[in-house]
Amino acid sequence: MTDNTQRPQDGASSARPEDLPTQYAPAEVEGQLYERWVERGYFEADEAGGKEPYTIVIPPPNVTGSLHLGHAFEHTLIDALTRRKRMQGYETLWQPGMDHAGIATQNVVERELAKEGKSRHDLGREAFVDRVWKWKAESGGQISGQMKRLGDGVAWSRERFTMDEGLSKAVQTIFKRLYDDELIYRAERIINWCPRCLTAISDIEAEYQDDEGELISIRYGEGENAIVVATTRAETMLGDTAVAVHPDDERYRHLVGTEIELPLTGRRIPVVADEHVDPGFGTGAVKVTPAHDPNDFEIGRRHGLPNLAVMDEHAVITVHGPFQGLDRLEARSTIVAALRAEGRIVAEKRPYTHSVGHCSRCKTTLEPRLSMQWWVKVGPLAQAAGDAVRDGRVKIHPEDMSKRYFDWVDNLHDWCISRQLWWGHRIPVWYGPNGEVVCVGPDDEPPSGEGWRQDSDVLDTWFSSGLWPFSTLGWPERTDSLAKFYPNSVLVTGYDILFFWVARMMMFGLYAMDGTPPFHTVALHGMVRDQFGKKMSKSFGNAVNPLDWMDTYGSDAVRFTLARGAHPGVDVPIGEDWVQASRNFANKIWNATRFALMNGATVEGELPDAERLSAADRWILSRLNSVVAEVDAYYDDYQFAKLSDTLFHFAWDEVFDWYVELSKTTFAKGGPAADASRRVLGEVLDVTLRLLHPLVPFVTEQLWTALTGQESVVIADWPADSAFRDPAAEREIETLQQVVTEVRRFRADQGLQPGQKVPARLELGGTALAAHEDAIRQLLRLQPEGEGFTATATLPVAGATVALDLSGAIDVEAERKRLAKDLAAAEKELAQTTAKLGNEAFLAKAPDQVVEKIRARQASAGSDIERISAQLSALPQA
RNA sequence: GGGUGCAUAGCUCAGCGGUAGAGCGCCGCCCUUACAAGGCGGAUGUCGGCGGUUCGAACCCGUCUGCACCCACCA
C-alpha cells in the first residue's frame, strides 16, 4: 500500500488488516465519510466544465415532515445512477431541493396550531405564513440530515426550494406568459371543494371511493304532473332549478316545458329535456342542481337555468328557512324527514353504493361547488406533452407505463390552479376599483393607487414543481447552468405521480423551453411496501423510518436491500429480514477484503499476462469482465434489481467463496504463482468494489481506499469491460467445482465432520484438473494416501476419480441411498431425452443447438447410469 | 362502467418458448487459521383452474376464478 495522507481516519486504514475488527461497524464511519465527500466537493457540478453533463433533479420532498422508506428507495436509485455516471467521467448534477407542498404543509401547521387551541385565522395571514416558514426550516433540516445519512450525492450548494426567490420568479414569469398567451384564464365553474381545507382542489386531488349512501325517491309536483326523482343528496334539492328527462322518454313528454312544484320551497321549476338523462336509470327523471353538481351545471348551462347556491364554503345551508345553518348531513336527514311529513317520499330509501370524491389531503367528502377560479387551458400544452413521448423524444420506462400517460394527457380537463390557501405562491394578479384585471410579471411593478388589491389565492403546489427541471437551474435567466444541465438526463420518480408531476413538467418544460422536453427518459419505480406487500402507512403502524434501520444495519444495508427489490415500475416489499441479509453482505465484503489485505493482495504494477496466470486467476478475471458487461447493460436499462443480484452472487459466490478459497492454496505454496495471484486478487477486489460502490458507497469507500491507497472511490474510474474472456478456464474451474461439490456431498452423506481429514487418492491424469490437486485436497480436507491406503469408496466425477479411505467405516446404506437417488434421476433424464430424440417432429423443427443440448444430456445421463450402477454393485454387501 | 397488472417453494418475489430459481425461513453437520452477520450439505413446487397453439408452454392465445391498482360527471 502506498502512503496516503488523505486516507480516511477510520478502522479500515489506520490499523493493520489483521487488526481490523471481524465485523463491519457502519455507524462509526458513515458520517465521517460523507462529510469528507462533501468537503472535497465531489458532488458539486461545474457548468463551465467540458465534461458531458448528466443531470437528475430530485423529486423534491414535501417539507411536511421527514423522509420515509419510499424516499430512501428513490434516493438509492438516483444516487446509484449518478455515482456511476460520475465515475464514468460525466459532469454529474444531482439537483437537490424541497417542495413547499402548499395544502399538505398548511394542513400540518394548522394541526400544530390546533394543539395550541388556535386556528390560522387567530394568527392572520402574515403571522401564519411566518409560522409555516419556521416549520419549513425545522423540517427541511431534518430532511437534509436524512439525505446525508443515506449517502445522497447531491450538489448541496445548489439546493433550492420551490418558494425561494428565484423559483418564485419563475412561477410569476410563466404565469404571466401563459396569461398573455391566453392559456390561463379565470372562470366560474363547478370545482371540487374541500369544506375542511376550505379550498378548491384539482380533479386529480380528488380521490374517489365507494361510499354507502341511500337512494331516496321524492315526488315533485302534484297529480297528473307529478314526477318522481331519486337522489342520494336530498339536501341539494333546495337548489334545484329544474327536473330533466330524456327527450325521447314517452312517459314525460307531456310535461316537458311545463313547470312543477318543488317541495318545501314553494318554488316552481321547469321540466327540461336533456340527452344526458338515462331513461333506463331509476325513474328516468333527474333533479337538476346546477350550483352543486358538475353534470347539473352542464345541463343548466344548456337550458339557461339559474345557478342557485344553497350551501356556503363550510357546506352549511344558507337559504333562508327552517334548514338554514344546518350542515349538509344534518340538512339531509332533516329535509328527508320534512319531505316524509309531507308525503313526498314515495319509496323507502334503499342502500346505494356510489363513488364519492374525497380530499386527497384530509379525506373529507368533497362538495362540488360553483366558484370563480383560475384555470390553465391544457389542450395545446397536453398535446405537446403527448407528442414528445409519442415521437420518442422522451422515453417512459418501463414502456407499458406510457399507455397510462397517454390516457391522461389525451383526455385532460382544464387544470384548476387557484387555491384558497395562505401557504404558496400568491397569484400575481391585481384587481382594480373598476373591475380591471392586471397580471403582473416579476419585472413589472404592481398597479398602485386606490382600490387595487392582489388576488388572495395561491397557486396549486404542482404549478411550481412543474417548473422544477429548469427553475432550479436559474430559469427564466439564461444561465450557464441552464444551458449545461437542461434538459435533464433522466427523471426518476414513482408511477403514482406520473400525472401530478411528470405530465406537468412535460407541459411546462416544452412550453417554457421552446419545445425542448425536460428530460430524455422517465424511469418509474414502484412503491415501497411492507414484507407482506401491504402499503406502508403511519396509521396502519407498518411505516418504517429509514433512520431506524440505518442506525441498526448501516445505510449500505438499507440501500442495497432497496436496490435489490427495484424491478422497474413494480412495488417493492421490504422487511427487516431483507435488510439483515444485506448487512450480512456488507460484512462479507468487509471480511473478504480483510482477508485480501492480510494476504498481501495488491493493485500495484501491471496485471501479469494471461500465460503467467493460473486457471483460477484467468477464470475469475474472465468472469469479472462478463459481470462488468452485464452490470453496464442493466444500468442502462434501469434494472436495479438485476444488477444488484448479479453483483451479489458474483461477489459472494464466485469471488469471496470459490476464488478466495482457491487462492488460499496458492498463497500457501508461495512463489511466482502466489505473487501473480495476489495481484489478481487485488485487481478483482478493486474492480468489484468499484462496481458495488454506487449501491453501497460507504463500505466500498473504506475498503477501496485501504486496498488501493487512493483518495476516494467516489472519483475512481468506472470499470471498463476489458474484453478478456477465457472460456477454457471457466470450464476448467466449473469442472473443479463439480468435483468438489460432489465429493462434499458424499462426505456429508457419510456423516463425516467438515474438518475431518480423510486419506485419499486422486486420479486426475488426463483431465484439466491435474494442476488443481492441491486445491482439491485443501477444499475437501483430503490427506495424502500414506501407508496402508485402502480405497473403500471410489467416486468418479467429471472424468476424474477420487478414492477415499474411510477405513471400512463407510456407511453403506447411506451411500446406497444416495446412489439410488442419483440413479433414479439419471434414468429419468435418459428416458426423457431419449423420448425427445425419438420424436421426428422435434428433430425436424427444433433448432440444432437445442437438439445438440438434448443429445449431450442424453449422453451424460447414459454415462451417469453406467457409473452409478458400477458404484452400486461395488458397494460391500450390507 | 372502462383500463392495466398480478396469481411460481412456508413468506416476499425473479424467470416469460427448450433440464423449475433467489433471498429469508426450514432440516442436518461444523466456531476449518477473512467472516457464526460464517462454512458445508439437504428438503420443499401437478409454475391459480379449464381449453387451445406448438415437436416442446410457468412462459404465447382464449376463457374462468381470486386479488391489486388506475381512470370515469349516471342521479
PDB file of N, CA, C and O in Angstrom, chain A residues 432-487:
ATOM      1  N   GLY A 432     -58.582  46.008 -10.097  1.00  0.00           N
ATOM      2  CA  GLY A 432     -58.734  47.444  -9.899  1.00  0.00           C
ATOM      3  C   GLY A 432     -60.117  47.807  -9.394  1.00  0.00           C
ATOM      4  O   GLY A 432     -61.008  46.961  -9.338  1.00  0.00           O
ATOM      5  N   PRO A 433     -60.277  49.034  -9.011  1.00  0.00           N
ATOM      6  CA  PRO A 433     -61.552  49.509  -8.461  1.00  0.00           C
ATOM      7  C   PRO A 433     -62.691  49.420  -9.468  1.00  0.00           C
ATOM      8  O   PRO A 433     -63.853  49.292  -9.082  1.00  0.00           O
ATOM      9  N   ASN A 434     -62.376  49.448 -10.724  1.00  0.00           N
ATOM     10  CA  ASN A 434     -63.437  49.388 -11.727  1.00  0.00           C
ATOM     11  C   ASN A 434     -63.499  48.033 -12.425  1.00  0.00           C
ATOM     12  O   ASN A 434     -63.917  47.926 -13.576  1.00  0.00           O
ATOM     13  N   GLY A 435     -62.997  47.047 -11.715  1.00  0.00           N
ATOM     14  CA  GLY A 435     -63.063  45.709 -12.287  1.00  0.00           C
ATOM     15  C   GLY A 435     -61.923  45.392 -13.237  1.00  0.00           C
ATOM     16  O   GLY A 435     -61.950  44.375 -13.913  1.00  0.00           O
ATOM     17  N   GLU A 436     -60.906  46.240 -13.251  1.00  0.00           N
ATOM     18  CA  GLU A 436     -59.774  45.924 -14.121  1.00  0.00           C
ATOM     19  C   GLU A 436     -59.026  44.718 -13.584  1.00  0.00           C
ATOM     20  O   GLU A 436     -58.949  44.501 -12.382  1.00  0.00           O
ATOM     21  N   VAL A 437     -58.469  43.927 -14.471  1.00  0.00           N
ATOM     22  CA  VAL A 437     -57.648  42.783 -14.078  1.00  0.00           C
ATOM     23  C   VAL A 437     -56.291  42.935 -14.728  1.00  0.00           C
ATOM     24  O   VAL A 437     -56.187  43.067 -15.946  1.00  0.00           O
ATOM     25  N   VAL A 438     -55.242  42.941 -13.886  1.00  0.00           N
ATOM     26  CA  VAL A 438     -53.892  43.091 -14.422  1.00  0.00           C
ATOM     27  C   VAL A 438     -53.016  41.948 -13.928  1.00  0.00           C
ATOM     28  O   VAL A 438     -52.927  41.701 -12.728  1.00  0.00           O
ATOM     29  N   CYS A 439     -52.417  41.270 -14.848  1.00  0.00           N
ATOM     30  CA  CYS A 439     -51.482  40.208 -14.476  1.00  0.00           C
ATOM     31  C   CYS A 439     -50.080  40.780 -14.530  1.00  0.00           C
ATOM     32  O   CYS A 439     -49.686  41.422 -15.494  1.00  0.00           O
ATOM     33  N   VAL A 440     -49.343  40.547 -13.453  1.00  0.00           N
ATOM     34  CA  VAL A 440     -48.051  41.204 -13.306  1.00  0.00           C
ATOM     35  C   VAL A 440     -46.925  40.176 -13.306  1.00  0.00           C
ATOM     36  O   VAL A 440     -46.965  39.202 -12.552  1.00  0.00           O
ATOM     37  N   GLY A 441     -45.938  40.399 -14.146  1.00  0.00           N
ATOM     38  CA  GLY A 441     -44.760  39.530 -14.145  1.00  0.00           C
ATOM     39  C   GLY A 441     -43.764  39.998 -13.107  1.00  0.00           C
ATOM     40  O   GLY A 441     -43.931  41.060 -12.494  1.00  0.00           O
ATOM     41  N   PRO A 442     -42.690  39.247 -12.905  1.00  0.00           N
ATOM     42  CA  PRO A 442     -41.743  39.557 -11.840  1.00  0.00           C
ATOM     43  C   PRO A 442     -41.007  40.879 -12.083  1.00  0.00           C
ATOM     44  O   PRO A 442     -40.530  41.487 -11.136  1.00  0.00           O
ATOM     45  N   ASP A 443     -40.927  41.294 -13.322  1.00  0.00           N
ATOM     46  CA  ASP A 443     -40.182  42.524 -13.608  1.00  0.00           C
ATOM     47  C   ASP A 443     -41.085  43.753 -13.652  1.00  0.00           C
ATOM     48  O   ASP A 443     -40.616  44.862 -13.849  1.00  0.00           O
ATOM     49  N   ASP A 444     -42.375  43.526 -13.474  1.00  0.00           N
ATOM     50  CA  ASP A 444     -43.313  44.651 -13.520  1.00  0.00           C
ATOM     51  C   ASP A 444     -43.572  45.177 -12.124  1.00  0.00           C
ATOM     52  O   ASP A 444     -43.423  44.470 -11.137  1.00  0.00           O
ATOM     53  N   GLU A 445     -44.006  46.421 -12.081  1.00  0.00           N
ATOM     54  CA  GLU A 445     -44.478  46.991 -10.823  1.00  0.00           C
ATOM     55  C   GLU A 445     -45.960  46.665 -10.696  1.00  0.00           C
ATOM     56  O   GLU A 445     -46.713  46.829 -11.651  1.00  0.00           O
ATOM     57  N   PRO A 446     -46.411  46.242  -9.518  1.00  0.00           N
ATOM     58  CA  PRO A 446     -47.848  46.055  -9.337  1.00  0.00           C
ATOM     59  C   PRO A 446     -48.543  47.401  -9.458  1.00  0.00           C
ATOM     60  O   PRO A 446     -47.941  48.429  -9.150  1.00  0.00           O
ATOM     61  N   PRO A 447     -49.788  47.405  -9.920  1.00  0.00           N
ATOM     62  CA  PRO A 447     -50.503  48.664 -10.082  1.00  0.00           C
ATOM     63  C   PRO A 447     -50.621  49.371  -8.732  1.00  0.00           C
ATOM     64  O   PRO A 447     -50.841  48.720  -7.719  1.00  0.00           O
ATOM     65  N   SER A 448     -50.446  50.688  -8.757  1.00  0.00           N
ATOM     66  CA  SER A 448     -50.568  51.423  -7.500  1.00  0.00           C
ATOM     67  C   SER A 448     -51.846  52.252  -7.552  1.00  0.00           C
ATOM     68  O   SER A 448     -52.533  52.292  -8.563  1.00  0.00           O
ATOM     69  N   GLY A 449     -52.171  52.873  -6.468  1.00  0.00           N
ATOM     70  CA  GLY A 449     -53.369  53.705  -6.441  1.00  0.00           C
ATOM     71  C   GLY A 449     -54.460  53.076  -5.623  1.00  0.00           C
ATOM     72  O   GLY A 449     -54.377  51.901  -5.229  1.00  0.00           O
ATOM     73  N   GLU A 450     -55.461  53.848  -5.370  1.00  0.00           N
ATOM     74  CA  GLU A 450     -56.564  53.418  -4.517  1.00  0.00           C
ATOM     75  C   GLU A 450     -57.342  52.263  -5.144  1.00  0.00           C
ATOM     76  O   GLU A 450     -57.543  52.217  -6.354  1.00  0.00           O
ATOM     77  N   GLY A 451     -57.734  51.344  -4.283  1.00  0.00           N
ATOM     78  CA  GLY A 451     -58.689  50.354  -4.719  1.00  0.00           C
ATOM     79  C   GLY A 451     -58.087  49.144  -5.425  1.00  0.00           C
ATOM     80  O   GLY A 451     -58.802  48.222  -5.772  1.00  0.00           O
ATOM     81  N   TRP A 452     -56.786  49.113  -5.622  1.00  0.00           N
ATOM     82  CA  TRP A 452     -56.189  47.920  -6.244  1.00  0.00           C
ATOM     83  C   TRP A 452     -55.853  46.904  -5.163  1.00  0.00           C
ATOM     84  O   TRP A 452     -55.336  47.225  -4.113  1.00  0.00           O
ATOM     85  N   ARG A 453     -56.189  45.693  -5.457  1.00  0.00           N
ATOM     86  CA  ARG A 453     -55.794  44.659  -4.487  1.00  0.00           C
ATOM     87  C   ARG A 453     -55.362  43.396  -5.242  1.00  0.00           C
ATOM     88  O   ARG A 453     -55.857  43.102  -6.337  1.00  0.00           O
ATOM     89  N   GLN A 454     -54.451  42.648  -4.586  1.00  0.00           N
ATOM     90  CA  GLN A 454     -53.951  41.433  -5.223  1.00  0.00           C
ATOM     91  C   GLN A 454     -54.915  40.280  -4.963  1.00  0.00           C
ATOM     92  O   GLN A 454     -55.554  40.233  -3.909  1.00  0.00           O
ATOM     93  N   ASP A 455     -55.008  39.388  -5.907  1.00  0.00           N
ATOM     94  CA  ASP A 455     -55.776  38.159  -5.714  1.00  0.00           C
ATOM     95  C   ASP A 455     -55.273  37.488  -4.440  1.00  0.00           C
ATOM     96  O   ASP A 455     -54.076  37.376  -4.215  1.00  0.00           O
ATOM     97  N   SER A 456     -56.200  37.044  -3.620  1.00  0.00           N
ATOM     98  CA  SER A 456     -55.785  36.494  -2.329  1.00  0.00           C
ATOM     99  C   SER A 456     -55.418  35.013  -2.428  1.00  0.00           C
ATOM    100  O   SER A 456     -54.875  34.437  -1.491  1.00  0.00           O
ATOM    101  N   ASP A 457     -55.676  34.385  -3.534  1.00  0.00           N
ATOM    102  CA  ASP A 457     -55.414  32.958  -3.661  1.00  0.00           C
ATOM    103  C   ASP A 457     -53.940  32.675  -3.937  1.00  0.00           C
ATOM    104  O   ASP A 457     -53.189  33.540  -4.370  1.00  0.00           O
ATOM    105  N   VAL A 458     -53.564  31.429  -3.704  1.00  0.00           N
ATOM    106  CA  VAL A 458     -52.229  30.965  -4.083  1.00  0.00           C
ATOM    107  C   VAL A 458     -52.371  29.900  -5.161  1.00  0.00           C
ATOM    108  O   VAL A 458     -53.468  29.427  -5.452  1.00  0.00           O
ATOM    109  N   LEU A 459     -51.239  29.507  -5.715  1.00  0.00           N
ATOM    110  CA  LEU A 459     -51.265  28.534  -6.801  1.00  0.00           C
ATOM    111  C   LEU A 459     -51.151  27.108  -6.286  1.00  0.00           C
ATOM    112  O   LEU A 459     -50.504  26.844  -5.265  1.00  0.00           O
ATOM    113  N   ASP A 460     -51.757  26.216  -7.021  1.00  0.00           N
ATOM    114  CA  ASP A 460     -51.586  24.777  -6.790  1.00  0.00           C
ATOM    115  C   ASP A 460     -50.098  24.481  -6.663  1.00  0.00           C
ATOM    116  O   ASP A 460     -49.275  24.985  -7.425  1.00  0.00           O
ATOM    117  N   THR A 461     -49.769  23.650  -5.706  1.00  0.00           N
ATOM    118  CA  THR A 461     -48.354  23.384  -5.454  1.00  0.00           C
ATOM    119  C   THR A 461     -47.658  22.743  -6.652  1.00  0.00           C
ATOM    120  O   THR A 461     -46.471  22.907  -6.869  1.00  0.00           O
ATOM    121  N   TRP A 462     -48.438  22.020  -7.455  1.00  0.00           N
ATOM    122  CA  TRP A 462     -47.837  21.357  -8.629  1.00  0.00           C
ATOM    123  C   TRP A 462     -47.505  22.351  -9.731  1.00  0.00           C
ATOM    124  O   TRP A 462     -46.809  22.009 -10.689  1.00  0.00           O
ATOM    125  N   PHE A 463     -48.012  23.557  -9.584  1.00  0.00           N
ATOM    126  CA  PHE A 463     -47.682  24.582 -10.579  1.00  0.00           C
ATOM    127  C   PHE A 463     -46.189  24.894 -10.502  1.00  0.00           C
ATOM    128  O   PHE A 463     -45.500  24.965 -11.514  1.00  0.00           O
ATOM    129  N   SER A 464     -45.676  25.048  -9.293  1.00  0.00           N
ATOM    130  CA  SER A 464     -44.253  25.366  -9.169  1.00  0.00           C
ATOM    131  C   SER A 464     -43.377  24.133  -9.354  1.00  0.00           C
ATOM    132  O   SER A 464     -42.281  24.223  -9.921  1.00  0.00           O
ATOM    133  N   SER A 465     -43.853  22.967  -8.896  1.00  0.00           N
ATOM    134  CA  SER A 465     -42.997  21.785  -9.099  1.00  0.00           C
ATOM    135  C   SER A 465     -42.944  21.390 -10.567  1.00  0.00           C
ATOM    136  O   SER A 465     -42.004  20.727 -10.996  1.00  0.00           O
ATOM    137  N   GLY A 466     -43.927  21.836 -11.334  1.00  0.00           N
ATOM    138  CA  GLY A 466     -43.885  21.572 -12.767  1.00  0.00           C
ATOM    139  C   GLY A 466     -42.740  22.286 -13.472  1.00  0.00           C
ATOM    140  O   GLY A 466     -42.367  21.930 -14.591  1.00  0.00           O
ATOM    141  N   LEU A 467     -42.190  23.303 -12.803  1.00  0.00           N
ATOM    142  CA  LEU A 467     -41.092  24.063 -13.404  1.00  0.00           C
ATOM    143  C   LEU A 467     -39.725  23.555 -12.949  1.00  0.00           C
ATOM    144  O   LEU A 467     -38.690  24.028 -13.406  1.00  0.00           O
ATOM    145  N   TRP A 468     -39.741  22.607 -12.033  1.00  0.00           N
ATOM    146  CA  TRP A 468     -38.536  22.163 -11.308  1.00  0.00           C
ATOM    147  C   TRP A 468     -37.320  21.852 -12.192  1.00  0.00           C
ATOM    148  O   TRP A 468     -36.198  22.258 -11.850  1.00  0.00           O
ATOM    149  N   PRO A 469     -37.470  21.164 -13.317  1.00  0.00           N
ATOM    150  CA  PRO A 469     -36.284  20.806 -14.097  1.00  0.00           C
ATOM    151  C   PRO A 469     -35.513  22.012 -14.643  1.00  0.00           C
ATOM    152  O   PRO A 469     -34.338  21.879 -14.957  1.00  0.00           O
ATOM    153  N   PHE A 470     -36.173  23.155 -14.740  1.00  0.00           N
ATOM    154  CA  PHE A 470     -35.429  24.311 -15.247  1.00  0.00           C
ATOM    155  C   PHE A 470     -35.402  25.480 -14.270  1.00  0.00           C
ATOM    156  O   PHE A 470     -34.470  26.274 -14.265  1.00  0.00           O
ATOM    157  N   SER A 471     -36.435  25.569 -13.408  1.00  0.00           N
ATOM    158  CA  SER A 471     -36.416  26.669 -12.439  1.00  0.00           C
ATOM    159  C   SER A 471     -35.235  26.507 -11.479  1.00  0.00           C
ATOM    160  O   SER A 471     -34.625  27.491 -11.068  1.00  0.00           O
ATOM    161  N   THR A 472     -34.880  25.276 -11.174  1.00  0.00           N
ATOM    162  CA  THR A 472     -33.746  25.041 -10.277  1.00  0.00           C
ATOM    163  C   THR A 472     -32.426  25.439 -10.916  1.00  0.00           C
ATOM    164  O   THR A 472     -31.425  25.606 -10.232  1.00  0.00           O
ATOM    165  N   LEU A 473     -32.422  25.552 -12.228  1.00  0.00           N
ATOM    166  CA  LEU A 473     -31.181  25.874 -12.932  1.00  0.00           C
ATOM    167  C   LEU A 473     -31.091  27.362 -13.263  1.00  0.00           C
ATOM    168  O   LEU A 473     -30.201  27.790 -13.998  1.00  0.00           O
ATOM    169  N   GLY A 474     -32.027  28.143 -12.747  1.00  0.00           N
ATOM    170  CA  GLY A 474     -31.908  29.584 -12.907  1.00  0.00           C
ATOM    171  C   GLY A 474     -32.927  30.223 -13.835  1.00  0.00           C
ATOM    172  O   GLY A 474     -33.017  31.439 -13.910  1.00  0.00           O
ATOM    173  N   TRP A 475     -33.685  29.406 -14.575  1.00  0.00           N
ATOM    174  CA  TRP A 475     -34.710  29.976 -15.446  1.00  0.00           C
ATOM    175  C   TRP A 475     -35.597  30.894 -14.615  1.00  0.00           C
ATOM    176  O   TRP A 475     -35.874  30.583 -13.468  1.00  0.00           O
ATOM    177  N   PRO A 476     -36.051  32.008 -15.103  1.00  0.00           N
ATOM    178  CA  PRO A 476     -36.059  32.464 -16.508  1.00  0.00           C
ATOM    179  C   PRO A 476     -34.757  33.108 -16.987  1.00  0.00           C
ATOM    180  O   PRO A 476     -34.692  33.497 -18.151  1.00  0.00           O
ATOM    181  N   GLU A 477     -33.767  33.253 -16.110  1.00  0.00           N
ATOM    182  CA  GLU A 477     -32.490  33.754 -16.621  1.00  0.00           C
ATOM    183  C   GLU A 477     -31.889  32.689 -17.538  1.00  0.00           C
ATOM    184  O   GLU A 477     -32.042  31.503 -17.301  1.00  0.00           O
ATOM    185  N   ARG A 478     -31.159  33.146 -18.530  1.00  0.00           N
ATOM    186  CA  ARG A 478     -30.470  32.206 -19.420  1.00  0.00           C
ATOM    187  C   ARG A 478     -29.113  31.885 -18.803  1.00  0.00           C
ATOM    188  O   ARG A 478     -28.078  32.358 -19.264  1.00  0.00           O
ATOM    189  N   THR A 479     -29.099  31.116 -17.749  1.00  0.00           N
ATOM    190  CA  THR A 479     -27.852  30.872 -17.041  1.00  0.00           C
ATOM    191  C   THR A 479     -27.015  29.799 -17.732  1.00  0.00           C
ATOM    192  O   THR A 479     -27.516  29.021 -18.544  1.00  0.00           O
ATOM    193  N   ASP A 480     -25.725  29.776 -17.359  1.00  0.00           N
ATOM    194  CA  ASP A 480     -24.848  28.725 -17.881  1.00  0.00           C
ATOM    195  C   ASP A 480     -25.301  27.352 -17.400  1.00  0.00           C
ATOM    196  O   ASP A 480     -25.188  26.361 -18.108  1.00  0.00           O
ATOM    197  N   SER A 481     -25.795  27.329 -16.172  1.00  0.00           N
ATOM    198  CA  SER A 481     -26.271  26.053 -15.636  1.00  0.00           C
ATOM    199  C   SER A 481     -27.423  25.512 -16.469  1.00  0.00           C
ATOM    200  O   SER A 481     -27.497  24.329 -16.764  1.00  0.00           O
ATOM    201  N   LEU A 482     -28.324  26.420 -16.820  1.00  0.00           N
ATOM    202  CA  LEU A 482     -29.468  26.009 -17.631  1.00  0.00           C
ATOM    203  C   LEU A 482     -28.987  25.451 -18.966  1.00  0.00           C
ATOM    204  O   LEU A 482     -29.451  24.408 -19.426  1.00  0.00           O
ATOM    205  N   ALA A 483     -28.043  26.147 -19.563  1.00  0.00           N
ATOM    206  CA  ALA A 483     -27.526  25.701 -20.852  1.00  0.00           C
ATOM    207  C   ALA A 483     -26.843  24.348 -20.729  1.00  0.00           C
ATOM    208  O   ALA A 483     -26.957  23.499 -21.602  1.00  0.00           O
ATOM    209  N   LYS A 484     -26.158  24.158 -19.607  1.00  0.00           N
ATOM    210  CA  LYS A 484     -25.386  22.921 -19.453  1.00  0.00           C
ATOM    211  C   LYS A 484     -26.276  21.729 -19.053  1.00  0.00           C
ATOM    212  O   LYS A 484     -26.108  20.635 -19.557  1.00  0.00           O
ATOM    213  N   PHE A 485     -27.199  21.977 -18.137  1.00  0.00           N
ATOM    214  CA  PHE A 485     -27.876  20.847 -17.493  1.00  0.00           C
ATOM    215  C   PHE A 485     -29.334  20.658 -17.913  1.00  0.00           C
ATOM    216  O   PHE A 485     -30.042  19.825 -17.359  1.00  0.00           O
ATOM    217  N   TYR A 486     -29.806  21.442 -18.852  1.00  0.00           N
ATOM    218  CA  TYR A 486     -31.143  21.220 -19.388  1.00  0.00           C
ATOM    219  C   TYR A 486     -31.010  20.794 -20.835  1.00  0.00           C
ATOM    220  O   TYR A 486     -30.228  21.396 -21.565  1.00  0.00           O
ATOM    221  N   PRO A 487     -31.748  19.803 -21.269  1.00  0.00           N
ATOM    222  CA  PRO A 487     -32.685  19.000 -20.496  1.00  0.00           C
ATOM    223  C   PRO A 487     -31.982  18.049 -19.528  1.00  0.00           C
ATOM    224  O   PRO A 487     -30.838  17.691 -19.750  1.00  0.00           O
TER     225      PRO A 487
END
